[in-house]
Coordinates of C-alpha atoms and ligand atoms in Angstrom, one line a residue:
M1 CA -14.8 121.0 61.6
S2 CA -18.0 119.0 60.4
P3 CA -18.1 115.4 62.6
L4 CA -18.2 113.7 59.0
L5 CA -14.8 115.4 58.1
D6 CA -13.1 114.6 61.3
P7 CA -10.6 112.1 61.2
A8 CA -10.9 110.8 64.5
V9 CA -14.7 110.3 63.8
V10 CA -13.7 108.6 60.5
A11 CA -11.4 106.4 62.2
E12 CA -14.1 105.1 64.7
P13 CA -17.0 104.5 63.0
A14 CA -20.1 103.8 65.2
T15 CA -20.2 100.2 66.2
A16 CA -22.7 98.0 64.5
P17 CA -25.3 96.6 66.4
L18 CA -23.9 93.2 68.1
S19 CA -26.5 90.9 66.2
R20 CA -25.6 92.4 62.8
A21 CA -21.9 92.0 63.5
M22 CA -22.5 88.4 64.4
R23 CA -24.5 87.7 61.7
E24 CA -22.3 89.4 58.9
G25 CA -19.2 87.9 60.4
S26 CA -20.5 84.4 60.1
Q27 CA -22.3 84.6 56.4
A28 CA -19.1 83.1 54.8
A29 CA -18.9 80.3 57.6
H30 CA -22.7 79.8 57.1
T31 CA -22.7 78.9 53.3
E32 CA -20.0 76.8 54.0
A33 CA -21.6 74.9 56.7
E34 CA -24.8 74.7 54.4
N35 CA -22.6 73.1 51.6
S36 CA -20.6 70.7 53.9
S37 CA -21.5 67.3 52.5
F38 CA -23.0 65.7 55.6
M39 CA -25.3 68.8 56.0
A40 CA -26.2 69.0 52.3
E41 CA -27.1 65.3 52.4
L42 CA -29.2 65.7 55.4
T43 CA -31.0 68.6 54.3
A44 CA -31.8 66.5 51.2
A45 CA -33.2 63.5 53.3
R46 CA -30.5 61.1 52.0
V47 CA -28.6 60.7 55.3
N48 CA -29.9 56.9 56.9
A49 CA -30.9 56.1 60.4
L50 CA -27.3 55.4 61.6
G51 CA -26.0 58.7 60.2
V52 CA -28.6 60.7 62.0
R53 CA -27.6 59.0 65.2
D54 CA -24.4 59.7 64.9
Y55 CA -25.1 63.5 64.4
L56 CA -27.3 63.2 67.3
L57 CA -24.7 61.5 69.4
R58 CA -22.1 64.6 69.0
Y59 CA -24.8 67.3 69.4
R60 CA -26.2 65.5 72.4
E61 CA -22.7 66.6 74.0
V62 CA -22.5 70.2 72.7
Y63 CA -26.0 70.6 73.9
R64 CA -25.8 68.9 77.4
T65 CA -22.3 71.0 77.8
M66 CA -24.3 74.4 76.7
E67 CA -27.5 73.7 78.7
M68 CA -25.1 72.8 81.8
L69 CA -23.1 76.1 81.2
G70 CA -26.5 78.2 80.9
T71 CA -27.6 76.9 84.5
E72 CA -23.9 77.1 85.8
L73 CA -23.6 80.9 84.7
G74 CA -27.2 81.9 84.6
A75 CA -26.4 84.9 87.1
E76 CA -24.0 86.4 84.5
P77 CA -25.9 89.2 82.8
A78 CA -24.8 88.1 79.3
V79 CA -26.1 84.5 79.7
A80 CA -29.6 85.6 81.3
A81 CA -30.3 87.6 78.5
V82 CA -30.3 84.8 76.1
V83 CA -31.1 81.5 78.1
D84 CA -34.7 80.1 78.1
P85 CA -35.8 76.9 79.4
A86 CA -38.1 77.1 75.8
L87 CA -34.8 76.5 73.7
D88 CA -33.4 73.6 75.5
R89 CA -32.9 70.9 73.3
L90 CA -31.1 68.0 75.4
P91 CA -34.8 66.3 76.1
A92 CA -35.7 66.6 72.3
I93 CA -32.4 65.1 71.3
E94 CA -32.4 62.3 73.9
E95 CA -35.9 61.4 72.6
D96 CA -34.9 61.7 68.6
L97 CA -31.7 59.5 69.6
A98 CA -33.7 56.6 71.0
Y99 CA -35.8 56.8 67.8
W100 CA -33.1 56.9 65.2
A101 CA -30.9 54.6 67.1
E102 CA -33.7 51.8 67.2
A103 CA -34.3 52.5 63.6
S104 CA -30.5 51.9 62.7
G105 CA -30.4 48.8 64.6
V106 CA -27.0 50.1 66.6
P107 CA -27.7 51.1 70.1
A108 CA -26.2 54.6 71.0
P109 CA -23.3 54.3 73.2
D110 CA -22.5 56.4 75.9
V111 CA -19.0 56.6 74.9
F112 CA -17.9 57.3 71.5
H113 CA -14.9 58.4 69.6
S114 CA -15.1 62.3 68.1
P115 CA -12.6 64.6 68.5
A116 CA -14.8 67.4 67.0
T117 CA -17.1 67.0 69.6
D118 CA -14.2 66.8 72.2
A119 CA -12.8 70.1 70.9
Y120 CA -16.5 71.7 70.5
V121 CA -17.1 70.9 74.2
A122 CA -13.5 71.9 75.4
Q123 CA -14.1 75.2 73.7
L124 CA -17.7 75.7 75.0
L125 CA -16.2 75.3 78.8
E126 CA -13.9 78.3 78.1
A127 CA -17.1 80.4 78.8
R128 CA -16.4 80.1 82.3
T129 CA -13.3 82.2 81.9
W130 CA -15.8 85.3 80.8
A131 CA -19.3 84.5 80.2
P132 CA -20.0 86.3 77.0
L133 CA -18.3 83.7 75.1
F134 CA -21.0 81.3 76.1
V135 CA -23.5 84.0 73.9
A136 CA -21.4 83.5 71.0
H137 CA -22.2 79.4 71.3
H138 CA -25.6 80.0 72.4
Y139 CA -26.5 82.3 69.4
T140 CA -24.3 80.0 66.7
R141 CA -26.4 77.3 67.6
Y142 CA -30.2 77.9 68.8
L143 CA -30.8 80.9 66.4
G144 CA -29.6 78.6 63.7
D145 CA -32.1 75.6 65.0
L146 CA -34.8 78.4 64.9
S147 CA -33.7 79.3 61.1
G148 CA -32.5 76.5 59.1
G149 CA -33.2 73.9 61.5
Q150 CA -36.7 74.5 61.0
V151 CA -36.7 74.0 57.2
I152 CA -34.6 70.7 57.7
G153 CA -36.9 69.5 60.4
R154 CA -39.8 70.0 57.7
V155 CA -37.8 68.3 54.8
L156 CA -37.1 65.3 56.8
D157 CA -40.6 64.7 58.2
R158 CA -42.0 65.1 54.7
E159 CA -39.8 63.3 52.6
L160 CA -39.0 60.3 55.1
G161 CA -42.9 60.3 56.2
L162 CA -41.9 60.5 59.8
A163 CA -45.3 61.8 61.3
G164 CA -43.4 63.8 63.5
R165 CA -41.3 61.0 65.0
G166 CA -37.7 61.5 65.0
T167 CA -37.6 65.3 64.7
A168 CA -38.1 66.8 68.4
F169 CA -34.7 68.5 68.1
Y170 CA -36.1 70.9 65.2
A171 CA -39.6 71.2 67.2
F172 CA -40.0 74.0 69.6
P173 CA -43.4 73.9 71.2
G174 CA -42.6 76.6 73.6
I175 CA -42.0 79.1 70.6
P176 CA -44.8 78.8 68.1
K177 CA -43.4 81.9 66.0
P178 CA -39.7 81.9 65.7
K179 CA -39.7 85.1 63.6
P180 CA -40.5 87.7 66.6
Y181 CA -38.6 85.5 69.0
K182 CA -35.7 85.7 66.7
D183 CA -36.3 89.6 66.6
G184 CA -36.3 89.7 70.3
Y185 CA -33.5 87.8 70.9
R186 CA -31.4 89.8 68.6
A187 CA -32.7 93.0 70.6
R188 CA -31.5 91.4 73.8
L189 CA -28.0 90.6 72.3
D190 CA -27.9 94.4 71.4
A191 CA -28.6 95.7 74.5
L192 CA -25.7 93.8 76.2
E193 CA -23.3 96.1 78.0
L194 CA -20.2 95.1 76.1
T195 CA -17.5 97.6 75.0
P196 CA -16.8 97.7 71.2
G197 CA -13.3 95.6 72.3
Q198 CA -15.8 92.9 73.8
Q199 CA -18.2 92.9 71.1
A200 CA -15.4 92.0 68.7
R201 CA -14.3 89.5 71.1
V202 CA -18.1 88.1 70.9
V203 CA -18.1 88.2 66.9
E204 CA -14.8 86.4 66.7
E205 CA -16.2 83.5 68.9
V206 CA -18.9 83.2 66.5
S207 CA -16.4 82.3 63.7
T208 CA -14.8 79.8 66.3
A209 CA -18.5 78.3 66.9
F210 CA -19.2 78.0 63.1
E211 CA -15.6 76.3 62.5
L212 CA -16.2 74.0 65.7
N213 CA -19.7 72.9 63.7
Q214 CA -17.8 72.6 60.4
A215 CA -15.3 70.2 62.4
V216 CA -18.0 68.0 63.3
F217 CA -19.7 67.8 59.8
T218 CA -16.1 67.1 58.4
E219 CA -15.9 64.2 60.7
L220 CA -19.4 62.9 60.0
G221 CA -18.5 63.6 56.2
R222 CA -15.4 61.0 56.1
D223 CA -17.9 58.3 56.8
L224 CA -20.4 59.5 54.3
A225 CA -20.7 56.4 52.1
G226 CA -21.8 54.4 55.5
Y227 CA -24.4 57.2 56.2
L228 CA -26.3 57.3 53.1
R229 CA -29.7 55.6 52.2
Ligands
HEM301 C1 -28.0 73.0 55.4 C2 -28.3 73.5 56.6 C3 -28.6 75.0 56.9 C4 -29.7 75.9 56.2 C5 -30.5 75.2 55.2 C6 -29.7 77.2 57.0 C7 -30.4 78.0 56.6 C8 -30.6 79.0 57.2 C9 -31.6 80.2 56.8 C10 -32.5 80.1 55.6 C11 -31.5 81.3 57.9 C12 -32.2 82.5 57.8 C13 -33.2 82.6 58.6 C14 -33.6 84.1 59.0 O1 -33.3 85.1 58.1 O2 -34.5 84.1 59.9 C15 -30.5 81.1 58.6 C16 -29.9 81.6 59.7 C17 -28.9 81.1 60.6 N1 -28.2 80.0 60.5 FE1 -28.7 78.9 59.1 N2 -28.7 77.2 57.9 C18 -28.2 75.9 57.9 C19 -27.0 75.3 59.0 C20 -26.8 76.1 59.9 C21 -25.7 75.8 60.7 C22 -24.8 74.3 60.5 C23 -25.5 76.9 61.5 C24 -24.5 76.7 62.7 C25 -23.6 75.7 63.2 C26 -26.6 77.7 61.2 C27 -26.4 78.9 62.0 C28 -27.4 80.0 61.6 C29 -27.6 81.1 62.4 C30 -27.1 81.3 63.5 C31 -28.6 82.2 61.7 C32 -29.0 83.2 62.2 C33 -28.4 84.6 61.4 C34 -29.0 85.7 62.1 O3 -29.7 86.1 61.9 O4 -28.4 86.2 62.8 N3 -27.1 77.6 60.0 N4 -29.8 79.7 58.3

């Protein structure tokens, strides 16, 4: 029988490369994230200094945890495939936070109330149980930063006349050309030795990562009136 007609072959189509499955599996969630009220206002440069401060406060915890786990789990092949010091965001976030806290006139607290951040950090730590989960979170944030993040950084800089101040989060001096970098990143994802079941689990975790981001935007969106210029 031709392999095309063999029901066993039809029932089990070739697995899509992991990077494609991750992108396709998160397309709808991506559109939702772009359209969340807080992100839409941020992308339109209408969020004030307090709003940017509170956004960065949340992501400081997220990136602190991801970058800590990147070191802690760095010997795991899946983690080693994606971790790169050129991507590290924590120092850039600290720098921006200092700028925006000062601009807002409200110092950045070390401790603050954010159930969405707490839930995000708790989920990130689950990668200690199975390291490839880390890859899903790493992809969701850093590939996003190298994509839409570049657009957001440029808009903020231009519209607010920042002359480079307060936008270190969006600048990757160690990655002058995001496009070939992202291609290489996707090739490394596709080369990971994961069974189809394990790949599906990673793709599922990408959805979770998008939901956790969405929850952060929803939380910020509740205070939107106080965050607009
Ligand atoms: C208003 C906000 C956003 C805009 C304007 C935006 C825009 C974009 C654009 C234009 C791309 C495609 C770039 C390319 O083809 O290389 C992209 C990719 C991506 N974005 Fe966003 N984005 C936004 C928010 C987000 C958020 C909040 C996340 C994560 C929570 C995210 C995660 C990603 C990821 C992971 C990719 C890579 C997709 C892939 O090629 O596999 N984005 N974004």
